[in-house]
Coordinates of C-alpha atoms and ligand atoms in Angstrom, one line a residue:
M1 CA 87.9 115.2 130.8
S2 CA 87.2 117.0 127.5
E3 CA 90.0 118.1 125.2
R4 CA 87.6 120.7 123.9
L5 CA 88.0 122.9 127.0
I6 CA 91.2 125.0 126.8
V7 CA 92.1 126.7 130.1
A8 CA 94.1 130.0 129.7
L9 CA 97.1 130.2 132.0
D10 CA 96.9 133.9 132.2
V11 CA 99.3 134.4 135.1
S12 CA 102.6 136.1 135.5
D13 CA 105.0 133.3 136.2
K14 CA 105.8 129.6 136.1
E15 CA 105.1 128.9 139.7
K16 CA 101.6 130.3 139.5
A17 CA 101.0 128.5 136.2
M18 CA 102.2 125.1 137.6
D19 CA 99.9 125.5 140.7
I20 CA 97.0 125.8 138.3
V21 CA 98.1 122.9 136.2
E22 CA 98.6 120.8 139.2
E23 CA 95.1 121.6 140.5
L24 CA 93.5 120.9 137.1
K25 CA 95.5 118.3 135.3
D26 CA 93.2 115.4 136.2
V27 CA 90.2 117.2 134.6
V28 CA 91.8 119.4 131.9
S29 CA 94.4 118.3 129.4
F30 CA 94.6 121.4 127.1
F31 CA 96.2 124.7 128.3
K32 CA 96.8 128.0 126.7
V33 CA 100.0 130.0 127.2
G34 CA 99.7 133.6 126.3
M35 CA 101.9 136.6 126.0
E36 CA 102.1 137.4 129.8
L37 CA 103.5 134.0 130.7
F38 CA 105.5 133.3 127.6
Y39 CA 107.3 136.6 127.6
R40 CA 108.6 135.8 131.1
E41 CA 109.1 132.0 131.0
G42 CA 109.8 131.3 127.3
P43 CA 110.2 127.9 125.6
K44 CA 111.2 126.0 128.8
L45 CA 107.7 126.3 130.2
I46 CA 106.3 124.8 127.0
D47 CA 108.7 121.8 127.4
D48 CA 107.6 121.4 131.0
L49 CA 103.9 121.4 130.0
K50 CA 104.5 119.0 127.1
N51 CA 106.5 116.7 129.4
L52 CA 103.5 116.4 131.6
G53 CA 101.6 115.0 128.6
L54 CA 99.5 118.1 128.2
K55 CA 98.4 119.9 125.0
V56 CA 99.5 123.5 124.5
F57 CA 97.9 126.3 122.6
L58 CA 100.6 129.0 122.3
D59 CA 98.6 132.2 121.9
L60 CA 101.0 135.0 120.7
K61 CA 98.7 136.4 118.0
L62 CA 101.5 137.1 115.5
H63 CA 100.8 140.3 113.5
D64 CA 103.6 141.6 111.2
I65 CA 104.8 141.5 107.6
P66 CA 104.7 138.1 105.9
N67 CA 108.5 137.5 106.1
T68 CA 108.6 138.3 109.9
V69 CA 105.5 136.2 110.7
A70 CA 106.8 133.3 108.7
R71 CA 110.2 133.3 110.4
A72 CA 108.7 133.7 113.9
L73 CA 106.1 131.0 113.2
K74 CA 108.8 128.5 112.2
N75 CA 110.4 129.0 115.7
L76 CA 107.0 128.5 117.4
I77 CA 106.3 125.3 115.4
D78 CA 109.7 123.9 116.5
L79 CA 108.5 124.2 120.1
E80 CA 106.2 121.3 119.3
V81 CA 103.0 123.1 120.5
D82 CA 99.6 121.8 119.4
M83 CA 98.0 125.1 118.4
V84 CA 99.2 128.6 117.5
N85 CA 97.5 131.8 116.2
I86 CA 98.2 134.7 113.9
H87 CA 96.0 137.8 113.3
A88 CA 94.0 137.3 110.1
L89 CA 94.0 141.1 109.7
G90 CA 97.7 140.7 108.7
G91 CA 96.4 140.0 105.2
K92 CA 96.3 137.4 102.5
E93 CA 100.0 137.3 101.8
M94 CA 100.9 137.0 105.5
L95 CA 98.3 134.1 105.9
R96 CA 99.8 132.4 102.9
A97 CA 103.3 132.8 104.2
A98 CA 102.2 131.1 107.4
Y99 CA 100.6 128.3 105.5
L100 CA 103.9 127.7 103.6
V101 CA 105.8 127.4 106.8
K102 CA 103.3 124.9 108.2
D103 CA 103.6 122.9 104.9
E104 CA 107.3 122.9 105.1
A105 CA 107.2 121.7 108.8
L106 CA 104.8 118.9 107.8
K107 CA 107.2 117.7 105.1
R108 CA 110.3 118.1 107.4
K109 CA 108.9 116.6 110.6
G110 CA 105.7 114.8 109.6
K111 CA 103.6 117.0 112.0
A112 CA 102.7 120.6 112.6
P113 CA 100.4 122.4 115.0
I114 CA 96.9 123.6 114.2
I115 CA 97.3 127.2 112.9
L116 CA 94.5 129.6 113.5
G117 CA 93.7 133.1 112.2
V118 CA 92.4 135.4 114.8
T119 CA 89.3 137.2 113.3
V120 CA 87.9 140.0 115.5
L121 CA 88.9 140.0 119.2
T122 CA 86.0 138.9 121.5
S123 CA 86.7 142.1 123.6
M124 CA 85.3 144.1 120.6
N125 CA 81.8 144.9 119.5
Q126 CA 80.3 146.9 116.7
E127 CA 81.1 150.2 118.4
S128 CA 84.7 149.3 119.1
L129 CA 85.2 148.4 115.4
E130 CA 83.7 151.8 114.3
Q131 CA 86.1 153.6 116.8
V132 CA 89.0 152.2 114.8
G133 CA 87.5 153.1 111.4
F134 CA 85.8 150.0 110.3
K135 CA 82.4 150.6 108.7
I136 CA 81.6 146.9 108.0
K137 CA 79.2 144.9 110.2
L138 CA 81.3 142.9 112.7
S139 CA 79.9 139.5 111.7
Q140 CA 80.7 140.3 108.1
L141 CA 84.3 141.2 108.9
V142 CA 84.6 137.9 110.8
A143 CA 83.2 136.1 107.8
V144 CA 85.7 137.8 105.4
L145 CA 88.7 137.0 107.7
A146 CA 87.6 133.4 108.2
K147 CA 87.3 133.0 104.4
E148 CA 90.7 134.5 103.8
T149 CA 92.2 132.2 106.5
K150 CA 90.6 129.1 104.9
E151 CA 91.7 130.1 101.4
A152 CA 95.3 130.5 102.6
G153 CA 95.1 126.8 103.6
L154 CA 95.2 127.4 107.4
D155 CA 93.2 125.2 109.8
G156 CA 90.7 127.4 111.4
V157 CA 90.0 130.6 113.3
V158 CA 89.6 132.2 116.7
A159 CA 86.3 134.0 116.9
S160 CA 83.4 134.5 119.3
A161 CA 81.0 131.5 119.5
Q162 CA 78.3 134.0 118.3
E163 CA 79.9 133.7 114.8
V164 CA 80.5 130.0 114.7
A165 CA 77.4 129.1 112.7
L166 CA 78.2 131.7 110.1
I167 CA 81.9 130.6 109.8
K168 CA 80.9 127.0 109.4
S169 CA 78.3 127.8 106.8
I170 CA 81.0 129.6 104.7
C171 CA 84.1 127.5 105.4
G172 CA 82.6 124.1 106.1
T173 CA 82.2 122.1 109.3
E174 CA 85.8 120.8 109.2
F175 CA 87.2 124.3 109.5
I176 CA 88.1 124.6 113.2
T177 CA 86.6 127.3 115.4
V178 CA 88.3 128.1 118.7
T179 CA 86.1 130.4 120.9
P180 CA 87.1 132.5 123.8
G181 CA 84.6 134.8 125.6
I182 CA 82.9 131.7 127.1
R183 CA 80.9 132.4 130.3
R184 CA 78.6 130.3 132.4
F185 CA 75.4 132.2 133.1
E186 CA 76.6 133.3 136.6
D187 CA 80.1 134.4 135.6
A188 CA 81.3 138.0 135.1
N189 CA 82.2 139.1 131.6
F190 CA 85.1 141.3 132.6
D191 CA 86.4 142.9 129.4
Q192 CA 84.8 140.4 127.0
K193 CA 82.0 141.8 124.8
R194 CA 80.9 138.9 122.6
V195 CA 80.2 136.1 125.1
L196 CA 78.2 132.9 125.1
T197 CA 77.6 130.1 127.5
P198 CA 79.5 126.8 127.0
K199 CA 76.2 125.0 126.2
K200 CA 75.3 127.5 123.5
A201 CA 78.8 127.6 122.0
L202 CA 78.9 123.8 121.6
E203 CA 75.3 123.7 120.2
L204 CA 76.4 126.2 117.6
G205 CA 79.3 124.0 116.6
A206 CA 82.3 125.5 118.3
D207 CA 85.2 123.0 118.4
Y208 CA 87.2 124.3 121.3
L209 CA 86.2 126.6 124.2
V210 CA 88.8 128.9 125.8
V211 CA 88.2 129.9 129.4
G212 CA 90.5 131.9 131.6
R213 CA 89.4 134.0 134.6
P214 CA 86.2 132.2 135.5
I215 CA 88.3 129.1 136.2
I216 CA 91.8 130.4 137.1
A217 CA 90.6 133.2 139.4
A218 CA 88.0 130.9 141.2
S219 CA 88.6 130.0 144.9
N220 CA 88.2 126.4 143.9
R221 CA 89.5 126.1 140.4
R222 CA 88.8 122.4 140.0
L223 CA 85.2 122.8 140.9
A224 CA 84.9 125.8 138.5
A225 CA 86.4 123.7 135.7
Q226 CA 84.1 120.8 136.5
K227 CA 81.1 123.1 136.2
Y228 CA 82.2 124.1 132.7
L229 CA 82.9 120.5 131.8
E230 CA 79.5 119.3 133.1
E231 CA 77.7 121.9 131.0
M232 CA 79.8 120.9 128.0
E233 CA 79.3 117.2 128.5
G234 CA 75.5 117.7 128.7
V235 CA 75.6 118.9 125.1
L236 CA 78.2 116.4 123.9
H237 CA 76.2 113.5 125.2
G238 CA 72.9 115.0 124.0
A239 CA 71.5 115.1 127.6
L240 CA 70.5 118.7 127.7
Ligands
OMP301 O1 93.4 134.2 120.8 C1 92.8 134.1 121.9 O2 93.0 133.2 122.7 C2 91.8 135.2 122.3 C3 91.2 135.8 121.2 C4 90.1 136.6 121.4 O3 89.5 137.2 120.5 N1 89.7 136.8 122.7 C5 90.3 136.3 123.8 O4 89.8 136.5 124.9 N2 91.4 135.5 123.6 C6 92.1 134.9 124.8 O5 91.2 134.0 125.5 C7 91.4 134.2 126.9 C8 90.1 134.5 127.5 O6 90.2 134.7 128.9 P1 89.0 135.0 129.9 O7 88.3 136.2 129.3 O8 89.6 135.3 131.2 O9 88.1 133.8 129.9 C9 92.5 135.2 127.1 O10 93.7 134.5 127.4 C10 92.6 135.9 125.8 O11 93.9 136.4 125.5

């Protein structure tokens, strides 16, 4: 069991999500609930997962004006999740507003989730950035957004593992990196463009690896998760 593997519950309803949790809960303790599932099942599902003693990353990628993000974030923090994210492209003021909400929650409750800035989606590459008008090099944009997130006082970023070394060199090793777009060598990329293997991601310093379809769409999910964990443990125990 490694808390550093986060399995994305990208399914449409609670029944399907709980089937996956049931199959994996002996080997995986951290699950991600995204828009698809949360928009249908809402806060009750978060309670159910927390009551099973699991950690929850609530991935709703907030992106709005500072006031709206701050107010929404307060509600998410009150769900007692362990991790949430907001788009760093929302700007300095928005990131700072998020930090102030976290700070207020820490004072009020004595605890608050890890709050991450999403840098550039792992489904994008240099070409996709140019298509939406960005002339900057992708890794440079990730670096700018990570630096803004750090300066606002937030805990870390979501980025591709390909940028982890750069982010850590700018923001320090304590700044958390959560990396989706993780694929074992034999797994399909689907819509992910910036991918790396679990082994490489951990070697570069990624703190948490997010994996969805290669595990949840596998015919034997437990075996699929175990293969990811084995590859990770090889690095964590210095055996590879
Ligand atoms: O914030 C995220 O979790 C996220 C950010 C990002 O840049 N890319 C990304 O894939 N994700 C999420 O990570 C998961 C990856 O799923 P798979 O591609 O199926 O492994 C999905 O639930 C995405 O919503």
